């Protein structure tokens, strides 16, 4: 017993230091979780680019790359919508509805149903852009509902953009704009290369949109930023 007691006394400081390091590492992981997830996104896109470079069929319309974009955009819109439903503050809720609509609009833009059985059924609606008209109507309803709180809504949105969730949305917007520029032959004169670059950049953008939506849904502090408050 005496030997065990002495051994424990010798090991206790080392064990305490080890526990302190583990707690510090865990706190750092929690604090920089979004950076780890962003790194996963970049690594995943890099691996995909290496594996499928030169495989044009992977980047065509309704091909795996574009289908992945649709999934990420739909999930992002659903996470923003879920965050809006979870929030009781009117200003935050309306702002989150706007973000959900933004991601859903990008989803509608990316979905290609022409030439499919569904496209034949919805041809009259697609011919007159009824889907975009519906989106515009919903957007006007959100703006009208926010009109009395327009100043607070703008300040809250700017405050949210300074959070981790907001910054990753801005990163996604930059990638999305670069993808759109690639479609206009900004990076190469060869169509297949431009298409690969475009779809890769847009897929990266949609993954960052999903990261932003997930962080907003998971963090009450991020949602509180819409109201101008930083602490729950």
mmCIF file with all atom_site columns, N, CA, C and O in Angstrom, residues 66-77 107 206 210:
data_model
loop_
_atom_site.group_PDB
_atom_site.id
_atom_site.type_symbol
_atom_site.label_atom_id
_atom_site.label_alt_id
_atom_site.label_comp_id
_atom_site.label_asym_id
_atom_site.label_entity_id
_atom_site.label_seq_id
_atom_site.pdbx_PDB_ins_code
_atom_site.Cartn_x
_atom_site.Cartn_y
_atom_site.Cartn_z
_atom_site.occupancy
_atom_site.B_iso_or_equiv
_atom_site.pdbx_formal_charge
_atom_site.auth_seq_id
_atom_site.auth_comp_id
_atom_site.auth_asym_id
_atom_site.auth_atom_id
_atom_site.pdbx_PDB_model_num
ATOM 1  N N  . UNK A 1 66  ? -22.711 17.972 -59.808 1.00 0.00 ? 66  UNK A N  1
ATOM 2  C CA . UNK A 1 66  ? -23.860 18.871 -59.713 1.00 0.00 ? 66  UNK A CA 1
ATOM 3  C C  . UNK A 1 66  ? -24.924 18.313 -58.781 1.00 0.00 ? 66  UNK A C  1
ATOM 4  O O  . UNK A 1 66  ? -25.593 19.066 -58.075 1.00 0.00 ? 66  UNK A O  1
ATOM 5  N N  . UNK A 1 67  ? -25.100 16.997 -58.771 1.00 0.00 ? 67  UNK A N  1
ATOM 6  C CA . UNK A 1 67  ? -26.062 16.406 -57.854 1.00 0.00 ? 67  UNK A CA 1
ATOM 7  C C  . UNK A 1 67  ? -25.653 16.646 -56.402 1.00 0.00 ? 67  UNK A C  1
ATOM 8  O O  . UNK A 1 67  ? -26.501 16.876 -55.535 1.00 0.00 ? 67  UNK A O  1
ATOM 9  N N  . UNK A 1 68  ? -24.350 16.590 -56.140 1.00 0.00 ? 68  UNK A N  1
ATOM 10 C CA . UNK A 1 68  ? -23.862 16.882 -54.787 1.00 0.00 ? 68  UNK A CA 1
ATOM 11 C C  . UNK A 1 68  ? -24.184 18.321 -54.398 1.00 0.00 ? 68  UNK A C  1
ATOM 12 O O  . UNK A 1 68  ? -24.586 18.598 -53.258 1.00 0.00 ? 68  UNK A O  1
ATOM 13 N N  . UNK A 1 69  ? -24.019 19.244 -55.349 1.00 0.00 ? 69  UNK A N  1
ATOM 14 C CA . UNK A 1 69  ? -24.363 20.644 -55.084 1.00 0.00 ? 69  UNK A CA 1
ATOM 15 C C  . UNK A 1 69  ? -25.826 20.771 -54.683 1.00 0.00 ? 69  UNK A C  1
ATOM 16 O O  . UNK A 1 69  ? -26.165 21.498 -53.740 1.00 0.00 ? 69  UNK A O  1
ATOM 17 N N  . UNK A 1 70  ? -26.699 20.083 -55.408 1.00 0.00 ? 70  UNK A N  1
ATOM 18 C CA . UNK A 1 70  ? -28.127 20.157 -55.108 1.00 0.00 ? 70  UNK A CA 1
ATOM 19 C C  . UNK A 1 70  ? -28.424 19.657 -53.696 1.00 0.00 ? 70  UNK A C  1
ATOM 20 O O  . UNK A 1 70  ? -29.225 20.254 -52.973 1.00 0.00 ? 70  UNK A O  1
ATOM 21 N N  . UNK A 1 71  ? -27.765 18.574 -53.316 1.00 0.00 ? 71  UNK A N  1
ATOM 22 C CA . UNK A 1 71  ? -27.973 18.024 -51.970 1.00 0.00 ? 71  UNK A CA 1
ATOM 23 C C  . UNK A 1 71  ? -27.510 19.024 -50.909 1.00 0.00 ? 71  UNK A C  1
ATOM 24 O O  . UNK A 1 71  ? -28.216 19.288 -49.924 1.00 0.00 ? 71  UNK A O  1
ATOM 25 N N  . UNK A 1 72  ? -26.311 19.606 -51.098 1.00 0.00 ? 72  UNK A N  1
ATOM 26 C CA . UNK A 1 72  ? -25.775 20.559 -50.117 1.00 0.00 ? 72  UNK A CA 1
ATOM 27 C C  . UNK A 1 72  ? -26.663 21.798 -50.009 1.00 0.00 ? 72  UNK A C  1
ATOM 28 O O  . UNK A 1 72  ? -26.911 22.305 -48.908 1.00 0.00 ? 72  UNK A O  1
ATOM 29 N N  . UNK A 1 73  ? -27.147 22.303 -51.145 1.00 0.00 ? 73  UNK A N  1
ATOM 30 C CA . UNK A 1 73  ? -27.994 23.498 -51.128 1.00 0.00 ? 73  UNK A CA 1
ATOM 31 C C  . UNK A 1 73  ? -29.335 23.214 -50.449 1.00 0.00 ? 73  UNK A C  1
ATOM 32 O O  . UNK A 1 73  ? -29.826 24.043 -49.672 1.00 0.00 ? 73  UNK A O  1
ATOM 33 N N  . UNK A 1 74  ? -29.915 22.065 -50.740 1.00 0.00 ? 74  UNK A N  1
ATOM 34 C CA . UNK A 1 74  ? -31.189 21.726 -50.117 1.00 0.00 ? 74  UNK A CA 1
ATOM 35 C C  . UNK A 1 74  ? -31.023 21.556 -48.612 1.00 0.00 ? 74  UNK A C  1
ATOM 36 O O  . UNK A 1 74  ? -31.850 22.041 -47.824 1.00 0.00 ? 74  UNK A O  1
ATOM 37 N N  . UNK A 1 75  ? -29.943 20.887 -48.196 1.00 0.00 ? 75  UNK A N  1
ATOM 38 C CA . UNK A 1 75  ? -29.687 20.725 -46.765 1.00 0.00 ? 75  UNK A CA 1
ATOM 39 C C  . UNK A 1 75  ? -29.450 22.073 -46.087 1.00 0.00 ? 75  UNK A C  1
ATOM 40 O O  . UNK A 1 75  ? -29.917 22.311 -44.968 1.00 0.00 ? 75  UNK A O  1
ATOM 41 N N  . UNK A 1 76  ? -28.709 22.963 -46.757 1.00 0.00 ? 76  UNK A N  1
ATOM 42 C CA . UNK A 1 76  ? -28.441 24.290 -46.191 1.00 0.00 ? 76  UNK A CA 1
ATOM 43 C C  . UNK A 1 76  ? -29.739 25.061 -45.991 1.00 0.00 ? 76  UNK A C  1
ATOM 44 O O  . UNK A 1 76  ? -29.947 25.683 -44.938 1.00 0.00 ? 76  UNK A O  1
ATOM 45 N N  . UNK A 1 77  ? -30.622 25.025 -46.986 1.00 0.00 ? 77  UNK A N  1
ATOM 46 C CA . UNK A 1 77  ? -31.896 25.738 -46.853 1.00 0.00 ? 77  UNK A CA 1
ATOM 47 C C  . UNK A 1 77  ? -32.724 25.140 -45.714 1.00 0.00 ? 77  UNK A C  1
ATOM 48 O O  . UNK A 1 77  ? -33.374 25.872 -44.954 1.00 0.00 ? 77  UNK A O  1
ATOM 49 N N  . UNK A 1 107 ? -30.584 26.442 -55.106 1.00 0.00 ? 107 UNK A N  1
ATOM 50 C CA . UNK A 1 107 ? -30.955 25.058 -55.404 1.00 0.00 ? 107 UNK A CA 1
ATOM 51 C C  . UNK A 1 107 ? -31.807 24.983 -56.664 1.00 0.00 ? 107 UNK A C  1
ATOM 52 O O  . UNK A 1 107 ? -31.556 24.156 -57.554 1.00 0.00 ? 107 UNK A O  1
ATOM 53 N N  . UNK A 1 206 ? -21.227 25.493 -52.224 1.00 0.00 ? 206 UNK A N  1
ATOM 54 C CA . UNK A 1 206 ? -22.415 24.919 -51.578 1.00 0.00 ? 206 UNK A CA 1
ATOM 55 C C  . UNK A 1 206 ? -22.057 24.205 -50.277 1.00 0.00 ? 206 UNK A C  1
ATOM 56 O O  . UNK A 1 206 ? -22.853 24.196 -49.331 1.00 0.00 ? 206 UNK A O  1
ATOM 57 N N  . UNK A 1 210 ? -23.584 25.074 -46.581 1.00 0.00 ? 210 UNK A N  1
ATOM 58 C CA . UNK A 1 210 ? -24.073 24.091 -45.622 1.00 0.00 ? 210 UNK A CA 1
ATOM 59 C C  . UNK A 1 210 ? -23.367 24.229 -44.283 1.00 0.00 ? 210 UNK A C  1
ATOM 60 O O  . UNK A 1 210 ? -23.995 24.106 -43.226 1.00 0.00 ? 210 UNK A O  1
#
